[in-house]
Short mmCIF file of C-alpha atoms in Angstrom, two decimals:
data_model
loop_
_atom_site.label_atom_id
_atom_site.label_comp_id
_atom_site.label_asym_id
_atom_site.label_seq_id
_atom_site.Cartn_x
_atom_site.Cartn_y
_atom_site.Cartn_z
CA MET A 5 -23.53 12.11 -9.40
CA THR A 6 -21.46 9.90 -7.14
CA GLU A 7 -21.46 6.12 -6.99
CA LEU A 8 -23.51 6.35 -3.80
CA THR A 9 -26.45 7.77 -5.71
CA THR A 10 -26.04 6.06 -9.07
CA PRO A 11 -28.74 3.40 -9.58
CA ARG A 12 -27.49 0.02 -10.74
CA ARG A 13 -29.11 -3.16 -11.91
CA GLY A 14 -28.80 -6.41 -10.02
CA ARG A 15 -28.45 -7.00 -6.33
CA PRO A 16 -29.19 -3.89 -4.21
CA ARG A 17 -26.13 -2.26 -2.71
CA SER A 18 -25.64 -1.71 0.96
CA ALA A 19 -25.41 1.94 1.93
CA ASP A 20 -23.63 0.94 5.14
CA ALA A 21 -21.01 -0.99 3.16
CA ASP A 22 -20.51 1.95 0.82
CA LEU A 23 -19.98 4.35 3.71
CA ALA A 24 -17.59 1.93 5.40
CA ILE A 25 -15.55 1.66 2.19
CA LEU A 26 -15.43 5.44 1.72
CA ALA A 27 -14.41 5.98 5.34
CA ALA A 28 -11.71 3.33 4.98
CA THR A 29 -10.46 5.07 1.85
CA ARG A 30 -10.06 8.38 3.67
CA ALA A 31 -8.31 6.66 6.57
CA ALA A 32 -5.90 4.87 4.24
CA LEU A 33 -5.26 8.08 2.32
CA ALA A 34 -4.48 9.96 5.52
CA GLU A 35 -2.07 7.24 6.65
CA HIS A 36 -0.30 6.33 3.41
CA GLY A 37 -0.94 9.19 0.97
CA TRP A 38 -1.99 8.80 -2.62
CA GLY A 39 1.02 6.73 -3.64
CA GLY A 40 0.54 4.20 -0.84
CA LEU A 41 -3.21 3.79 -1.20
CA THR A 42 -4.21 0.34 -2.45
CA MET A 43 -7.60 -1.18 -3.13
CA GLY A 44 -6.59 -4.24 -1.11
CA ASP A 45 -5.85 -2.17 1.98
CA VAL A 46 -9.15 -0.31 1.65
CA ALA A 47 -11.06 -3.59 1.33
CA THR A 48 -9.37 -4.97 4.44
CA ARG A 49 -10.10 -1.84 6.48
CA ALA A 50 -13.73 -1.84 5.38
CA GLY A 51 -14.18 -5.57 6.00
CA VAL A 52 -15.27 -6.38 2.45
CA ALA A 53 -13.90 -8.57 -0.31
CA LYS A 54 -11.71 -6.90 -2.90
CA THR A 55 -14.11 -8.09 -5.60
CA THR A 56 -16.93 -6.27 -3.80
CA LEU A 57 -14.87 -3.10 -3.82
CA TYR A 58 -14.06 -3.35 -7.52
CA ARG A 59 -17.71 -3.96 -8.40
CA ARG A 60 -18.57 -0.66 -6.76
CA TRP A 61 -15.52 1.36 -7.85
CA PRO A 62 -13.54 0.02 -10.83
CA SER A 63 -10.62 2.36 -10.23
CA ARG A 64 -8.78 4.04 -7.39
CA ASN A 65 -9.48 7.47 -8.88
CA GLU A 66 -13.23 6.95 -8.78
CA LEU A 67 -13.05 5.59 -5.25
CA VAL A 68 -11.06 8.51 -3.85
CA VAL A 69 -13.21 11.14 -5.55
CA ASP A 70 -16.37 9.61 -4.10
CA ALA A 71 -14.73 9.25 -0.68
CA VAL A 72 -14.14 13.00 -0.70
CA ALA A 73 -17.43 13.96 -2.37
CA VAL A 74 -19.53 12.29 0.33
CA LEU A 75 -17.99 14.60 2.93
CA PHE A 76 -19.83 17.52 1.34
CA ASP A 77 -23.28 15.92 1.32
CA ASP A 78 -24.30 17.50 4.62
CA LEU A 79 -23.47 21.07 3.62
CA GLU A 80 -26.69 23.07 3.30
CA MET A 81 -27.80 26.61 2.68
CA ILE A 82 -30.47 27.30 5.28
CA ASP A 83 -32.72 30.34 4.87
CA LEU A 84 -31.97 32.27 8.07
CA GLY A 85 -33.77 35.43 7.01
CA SER A 86 -30.90 37.43 5.52
CA LEU A 87 -28.18 36.91 2.95
CA ARG A 88 -25.49 37.76 5.50
CA ALA A 89 -26.73 35.15 7.97
CA ASP A 90 -27.08 32.55 5.20
CA ILE A 91 -23.53 33.12 3.95
CA GLU A 92 -21.98 33.13 7.42
CA ALA A 93 -23.71 29.85 8.29
CA VAL A 94 -22.63 27.98 5.17
CA VAL A 95 -19.07 29.34 5.39
CA GLN A 96 -18.90 28.11 8.99
CA GLN A 97 -20.09 24.67 7.90
CA PHE A 98 -17.49 24.57 5.14
CA ALA A 99 -14.69 25.71 7.44
CA ASP A 100 -15.65 23.14 10.08
CA LEU A 101 -15.58 20.41 7.43
CA LEU A 102 -12.15 21.45 6.18
CA ALA A 103 -10.81 21.53 9.73
CA LEU A 104 -11.36 17.78 10.14
CA PRO A 105 -8.08 15.85 9.81
CA GLU A 106 -9.61 13.27 7.44
CA SER A 107 -10.95 16.03 5.20
CA GLN A 108 -7.62 17.81 5.06
CA ALA A 109 -5.63 14.70 4.22
CA ALA A 110 -8.07 13.50 1.59
CA LEU A 111 -8.54 16.86 -0.12
CA LEU A 112 -4.86 17.79 -0.22
CA ALA A 113 -3.90 14.39 -1.64
CA LEU A 114 -6.70 14.46 -4.20
CA PHE A 115 -6.02 18.00 -5.38
CA ALA A 116 -2.29 17.35 -5.65
CA GLU A 117 -2.86 14.27 -7.80
CA ALA A 118 -5.47 16.04 -9.92
CA THR A 119 -2.91 18.64 -10.98
CA ARG A 120 -1.07 15.83 -12.78
CA ASP A 121 -4.11 13.98 -14.15
CA PRO A 122 -6.56 15.91 -16.38
CA ALA A 123 -9.15 13.10 -16.27
CA LEU A 124 -9.07 13.06 -12.48
CA ARG A 125 -9.34 16.84 -12.39
CA GLN A 126 -12.46 16.65 -14.54
CA ARG A 127 -13.99 14.03 -12.27
CA VAL A 128 -13.24 16.19 -9.22
CA ARG A 129 -15.06 19.05 -10.89
CA GLU A 130 -18.08 16.94 -11.83
CA ALA A 131 -18.44 15.02 -8.56
CA ILE A 132 -17.32 17.57 -5.96
CA ILE A 133 -17.12 21.14 -7.21
CA ASP A 134 -20.11 21.55 -9.54
CA PRO A 135 -22.65 19.90 -7.19
CA GLN A 136 -21.72 22.31 -4.38
CA LYS A 137 -22.64 25.30 -6.53
CA ARG A 138 -26.22 24.45 -5.58
CA LEU A 139 -25.50 26.29 -2.32
CA VAL A 140 -24.86 29.53 -4.20
CA HIS A 141 -27.98 29.05 -6.32
CA GLN A 142 -30.06 28.46 -3.20
CA GLY A 143 -28.62 31.46 -1.38
CA ARG A 144 -29.18 33.77 -4.34
CA ALA A 145 -32.73 32.54 -4.84
CA ALA A 146 -33.58 33.13 -1.18
CA ALA A 147 -32.02 36.61 -1.26
CA GLN A 148 -33.91 37.48 -4.43
CA ALA A 149 -37.17 36.31 -2.89
CA ARG A 150 -36.51 38.62 0.09
CA GLY A 151 -35.67 41.54 -2.20
CA GLU A 152 -32.03 41.68 -1.12
CA LEU A 153 -30.79 40.94 -4.64
CA PRO A 154 -32.39 41.80 -7.99
CA PRO A 155 -33.82 39.04 -10.21
CA ASP A 156 -31.47 37.52 -12.78
CA ALA A 157 -31.80 39.50 -16.00
CA ASP A 158 -29.44 37.38 -18.08
CA PRO A 159 -29.09 33.62 -17.40
CA GLU A 160 -25.58 33.53 -18.86
CA VAL A 161 -24.37 36.40 -16.68
CA ALA A 162 -26.10 34.85 -13.66
CA ALA A 163 -24.27 31.56 -14.26
CA GLN A 164 -20.95 33.43 -14.43
CA ASP A 165 -21.81 35.23 -11.20
CA VAL A 166 -22.51 31.91 -9.47
CA ASP A 167 -19.13 30.57 -10.59
CA ILE A 168 -17.31 33.66 -9.33
CA ILE A 169 -19.10 33.70 -5.98
CA PHE A 170 -18.45 30.00 -5.47
CA ASP A 171 -14.78 30.34 -6.42
CA THR A 172 -14.40 33.30 -4.06
CA ILE A 173 -15.90 31.51 -1.07
CA ALA A 174 -14.27 28.13 -1.69
CA GLY A 175 -10.90 29.66 -2.52
CA ALA A 176 -10.79 31.95 0.50
CA VAL A 177 -11.86 29.31 3.02
CA GLU A 178 -9.63 26.58 1.58
CA HIS A 179 -6.64 28.93 1.52
CA ARG A 180 -7.16 29.94 5.13
CA VAL A 181 -7.82 26.48 6.53
CA LEU A 182 -5.81 24.15 4.27
CA VAL A 183 -2.92 26.35 3.15
CA LEU A 184 -2.39 28.65 6.11
CA GLY A 185 -3.64 26.19 8.73
CA ALA A 186 -5.56 29.04 10.37
CA CYS A 187 -8.94 28.98 12.05
CA ALA A 188 -11.95 30.46 10.28
CA ASP A 189 -13.45 31.86 13.47
CA PRO A 190 -16.68 33.90 13.64
CA GLN A 191 -14.80 37.19 13.50
CA TRP A 192 -12.97 36.19 10.30
CA ILE A 193 -16.17 34.84 8.76
CA SER A 194 -18.03 38.06 9.59
CA ARG A 195 -15.34 40.23 7.98
CA PHE A 196 -15.12 37.96 4.96
CA THR A 197 -18.90 38.12 4.50
CA THR A 198 -18.82 41.92 4.71
CA LEU A 199 -16.23 42.08 1.93
CA LEU A 200 -18.13 39.55 -0.16
CA LEU A 201 -21.45 41.38 0.19
CA ALA A 202 -20.10 44.88 -0.52
CA PRO A 203 -20.08 44.61 -4.34
CA LEU A 204 -23.35 42.63 -4.39
CA THR A 205 -25.25 45.22 -2.37
CA ALA A 206 -23.66 48.05 -4.37
CA LEU A 207 -24.87 46.52 -7.62
CA HIS A 208 -28.37 46.18 -6.17
CA GLN A 209 -28.41 49.84 -5.14
CA ASP A 210 -27.32 50.89 -8.61
#
């Protein structure tokens, strides 16, 4: 759960102020990188007092993770009537998000720093990665309801499958867009979905 959704006692927080701070964080990160990012600069960009910023986010790590996590809030798995259509739609959303300059700068800086900081890596997993696995759960549930995939026979195996599917999608799209700097166009997404679905449909037929 991110700071945006964590209930707190005392004076109600302003959602507009939070979003302004998170946007300012991404802008500062894109301009200065992780090493040049300061809480004072973020506060100035967002038009808030530094004390206000620290009350919301006690550390730079927490602030940057939430600034990135909020970018993924609008991703959704819409039931379009088939597993193929559902996957292609969410992959397109993800690719479009990663193509944004602010997303690229923020994610690359965050992931690079997380490789050196185990605590930050854990927070990235809890605040960004694990919540997005809901998309896989939703897609599988819709496909199972339509009879495209069999029901889960073993919860432990099903959880492992969700992890693998998520890692496959996230890894492939991030590699193409962030590492290669290539476009995830509809043709690429269609071919990727075909390769992703092949083992799933084969297992269902067995």
